[in-house]
């Protein structure tokens, strides 16, 4: 009995020993910190080309494909025209013919048109932008880097503060750099297992009446 109790105690004690973490705290002057500031500054300045170049291409492609499919699935032509308003295109085929980077620019411009901010308010937000990188952590087994960032900016009437989690993945074209994966915190990362059949990501849209 004593031996059995000792064994249980040993197991319980082992369970309390923390496992070695695969994450590592990085210094704030790590290059990823500068990339965070470059990206957020580009977004606030509406420099969509610079922002697009810092994003994972697959993410831009997915956003384009999903948006096009949603518009194609509009129940009526009037609904489709409403969805296309602000894109400055003649039809959904124009969106399909864009590169993912061109679509990102058109999509962001359309979004900002809906906000209807005055030039004065936009200028004030750009002039008062402050970006503070609070921490950087690397998932060493995956090569991911996660940044916690605090931003502050002002409109003509309010001060706006936001907290962001921005994730980076290794840039396949440059082993010494990283790209932002904007969806990592919002949707699961799904990797097909060996031998599994690929799934169609989108079904054909129904015809409009």
Coordinates of C-alpha atoms in Angstrom, one line a residue:
X1 CA 0.0 0.0 0.0
X2 CA 2.8 2.4 0.9
X3 CA 4.5 1.8 -2.4
X4 CA 1.2 2.4 -4.2
X5 CA 0.7 5.7 -2.4
X6 CA 4.3 6.8 -3.2
X7 CA 3.7 6.0 -6.8
X8 CA 0.5 8.2 -6.8
X9 CA 2.4 11.0 -5.2
X10 CA 5.2 10.8 -7.7
X11 CA 2.6 11.0 -10.6
X12 CA 0.9 14.0 -9.0
X13 CA 4.2 15.8 -8.4
X14 CA 5.2 15.1 -12.1
X15 CA 1.9 16.7 -13.2
X16 CA 2.8 19.9 -11.4
X17 CA 6.2 20.2 -13.2
X18 CA 5.7 22.7 -16.0
X19 CA 6.6 21.4 -19.4
X20 CA 9.2 23.3 -21.4
X21 CA 7.4 26.0 -23.4
X22 CA 7.9 26.1 -27.2
X23 CA 7.4 29.9 -27.1
X24 CA 10.1 32.4 -26.6
X25 CA 9.9 36.1 -25.6
X26 CA 11.6 38.3 -28.2
X27 CA 13.2 41.7 -27.6
X28 CA 11.1 44.7 -28.7
X29 CA 13.7 45.8 -31.2
X30 CA 13.2 42.5 -33.2
X31 CA 12.6 43.2 -36.9
X32 CA 9.0 42.0 -36.5
X33 CA 8.3 45.0 -34.3
X34 CA 9.3 47.4 -37.1
X35 CA 7.1 45.5 -39.5
X36 CA 4.1 45.9 -37.2
X37 CA 4.6 49.6 -37.1
X38 CA 5.1 49.8 -40.8
X39 CA 1.9 47.9 -41.5
X40 CA -0.3 49.8 -39.1
X41 CA 1.1 53.1 -40.3
X42 CA 0.3 52.1 -43.9
X43 CA -3.3 51.2 -42.9
X44 CA -3.9 54.5 -41.2
X45 CA -2.2 56.4 -44.0
X46 CA -4.3 54.4 -46.5
X47 CA -1.2 53.2 -48.3
X48 CA -2.8 50.0 -49.5
X49 CA 0.1 48.9 -51.7
X50 CA 2.5 48.9 -48.8
X51 CA 0.0 47.1 -46.5
X52 CA -0.8 44.5 -49.2
X53 CA 2.9 43.7 -49.6
X54 CA 3.1 42.9 -45.9
X55 CA 0.2 40.4 -45.9
X56 CA 0.2 36.7 -46.7
X57 CA -0.8 36.4 -50.4
X58 CA -3.0 33.4 -49.7
X59 CA -5.0 35.5 -47.3
X60 CA -5.6 38.2 -49.9
X61 CA -6.6 35.5 -52.4
X62 CA -9.1 34.0 -50.0
X63 CA -10.6 37.4 -49.1
X64 CA -11.0 38.1 -52.9
X65 CA -12.6 34.7 -53.6
X66 CA -15.0 34.9 -50.6
X67 CA -16.1 38.4 -51.5
X68 CA -16.7 37.5 -55.1
X69 CA -18.7 34.4 -54.1
X70 CA -20.9 36.5 -51.7
X71 CA -21.6 39.0 -54.4
X72 CA -22.4 36.3 -57.0
X73 CA -24.8 34.8 -54.5
X74 CA -26.8 38.0 -54.2
X75 CA -30.5 37.1 -54.7
X76 CA -31.2 39.9 -57.2
X77 CA -29.2 42.2 -59.6
X78 CA -30.2 45.1 -57.4
X79 CA -28.6 43.5 -54.4
X80 CA -25.4 42.8 -56.4
X81 CA -25.2 46.4 -57.5
X82 CA -25.6 47.5 -53.9
X83 CA -22.7 45.2 -52.9
X84 CA -20.5 46.5 -55.7
X85 CA -21.1 50.1 -54.8
X86 CA -17.9 51.8 -53.9
X87 CA -15.6 49.4 -55.8
X88 CA -15.6 51.6 -58.9
X89 CA -16.1 48.6 -61.2
X90 CA -18.7 47.8 -63.9
X91 CA -19.4 44.3 -62.5
X92 CA -18.3 41.4 -60.4
X93 CA -16.1 40.1 -63.3
X94 CA -13.9 43.2 -62.8
X95 CA -13.2 42.1 -59.2
X96 CA -12.4 38.6 -60.4
X97 CA -9.9 39.9 -62.9
X98 CA -7.9 41.9 -60.3
X99 CA -4.8 40.5 -58.7
X100 CA -5.3 39.9 -55.0
X101 CA -3.3 43.0 -54.2
X102 CA -5.4 45.1 -56.5
X103 CA -8.6 43.7 -55.0
X104 CA -7.3 44.5 -51.5
X105 CA -6.7 48.1 -52.5
X106 CA -10.2 48.4 -54.0
X107 CA -11.8 46.7 -51.1
X108 CA -10.2 48.9 -48.5
X109 CA -11.0 52.1 -50.5
X110 CA -14.7 50.9 -50.7
X111 CA -14.7 50.3 -47.0
X112 CA -13.4 53.8 -46.2
X113 CA -15.9 55.4 -48.5
X114 CA -18.6 53.9 -46.4
X115 CA -17.1 55.4 -43.2
X116 CA -17.7 58.9 -44.7
X117 CA -14.9 60.5 -42.6
X118 CA -14.2 64.1 -43.4
X119 CA -10.7 64.9 -44.7
X120 CA -10.1 66.9 -41.5
X121 CA -10.9 63.9 -39.3
X122 CA -8.8 61.6 -41.5
X123 CA -5.8 64.0 -41.3
X124 CA -6.2 64.3 -37.5
X125 CA -6.1 60.5 -37.1
X126 CA -3.0 60.2 -39.3
X127 CA -1.2 63.1 -37.4
X128 CA -1.9 61.7 -33.9
X129 CA -1.2 58.0 -34.6
X130 CA 0.9 56.3 -31.9
X131 CA 1.9 52.7 -32.0
X132 CA 3.4 50.8 -29.0
X133 CA 4.6 47.3 -29.4
X134 CA 3.9 45.7 -26.0
X135 CA 5.4 42.3 -26.6
X136 CA 6.7 39.8 -29.2
X137 CA 6.6 36.1 -28.8
X138 CA 7.9 33.4 -31.1
X139 CA 6.4 29.9 -31.6
X140 CA 9.8 28.3 -32.3
X141 CA 8.4 25.0 -33.6
X142 CA 6.3 26.8 -36.3
X143 CA 8.4 30.0 -36.8
X144 CA 5.4 32.2 -36.0
X145 CA 5.8 35.5 -34.3
X146 CA 2.9 37.1 -32.4
X147 CA 2.9 40.8 -31.5
X148 CA 0.7 42.6 -29.0
X149 CA 0.2 46.2 -30.0
X150 CA -1.5 49.2 -28.5
X151 CA -2.5 52.0 -30.9
X152 CA -3.8 55.5 -30.1
X153 CA -5.2 58.1 -32.5
X154 CA -7.6 61.1 -32.3
X155 CA -10.5 62.3 -34.4
X156 CA -11.8 65.8 -34.1
X157 CA -14.0 64.7 -31.2
X158 CA -12.5 61.6 -29.6
X159 CA -9.4 59.7 -28.7
X160 CA -9.4 56.1 -29.9
X161 CA -7.3 53.4 -28.4
X162 CA -7.1 49.8 -29.6
X163 CA -5.3 46.6 -28.7
X164 CA -4.2 44.3 -31.5
X165 CA -2.8 40.8 -31.8
X166 CA -0.9 40.6 -35.0
X167 CA 0.7 37.3 -36.2
X168 CA 3.5 36.7 -38.6
X169 CA 4.5 33.7 -40.6
X170 CA 7.9 33.2 -42.3
X171 CA 8.1 34.7 -45.8
X172 CA 8.7 31.9 -48.2
X173 CA 10.5 34.2 -50.6
X174 CA 12.8 35.6 -47.9
X175 CA 13.9 33.4 -45.0
X176 CA 15.0 36.5 -43.0
X177 CA 11.6 38.2 -43.1
X178 CA 7.9 37.6 -42.2
X179 CA 4.4 38.3 -43.5
X180 CA 1.3 39.1 -41.6
X181 CA -1.4 36.4 -41.4
X182 CA -4.4 38.5 -40.5
X183 CA -6.8 35.6 -40.1
X184 CA -4.8 33.5 -37.6
X185 CA -6.5 35.0 -34.6
X186 CA -10.0 34.9 -36.2
X187 CA -10.2 31.5 -37.9
X188 CA -8.7 28.1 -37.3
X189 CA -5.5 27.2 -39.2
X190 CA -6.5 24.0 -41.0
X191 CA -3.7 21.8 -42.5
X192 CA -4.8 18.7 -44.5
X193 CA -3.5 15.4 -43.0
X194 CA -1.5 13.1 -45.2
X195 CA -3.8 11.1 -47.5
X196 CA -6.9 13.3 -46.9
X197 CA -8.8 14.4 -50.0
X198 CA -8.8 18.2 -50.7
X199 CA -12.1 19.9 -50.0
X200 CA -13.7 22.3 -52.4
X201 CA -13.6 25.8 -50.8
X202 CA -16.5 27.2 -52.7
X203 CA -19.7 25.9 -54.3
X204 CA -21.0 27.5 -57.5
X205 CA -23.2 30.4 -56.9
X206 CA -26.9 30.1 -57.7
X207 CA -28.2 32.0 -60.7
X208 CA -30.0 35.2 -60.1
X209 CA -33.7 35.6 -60.9

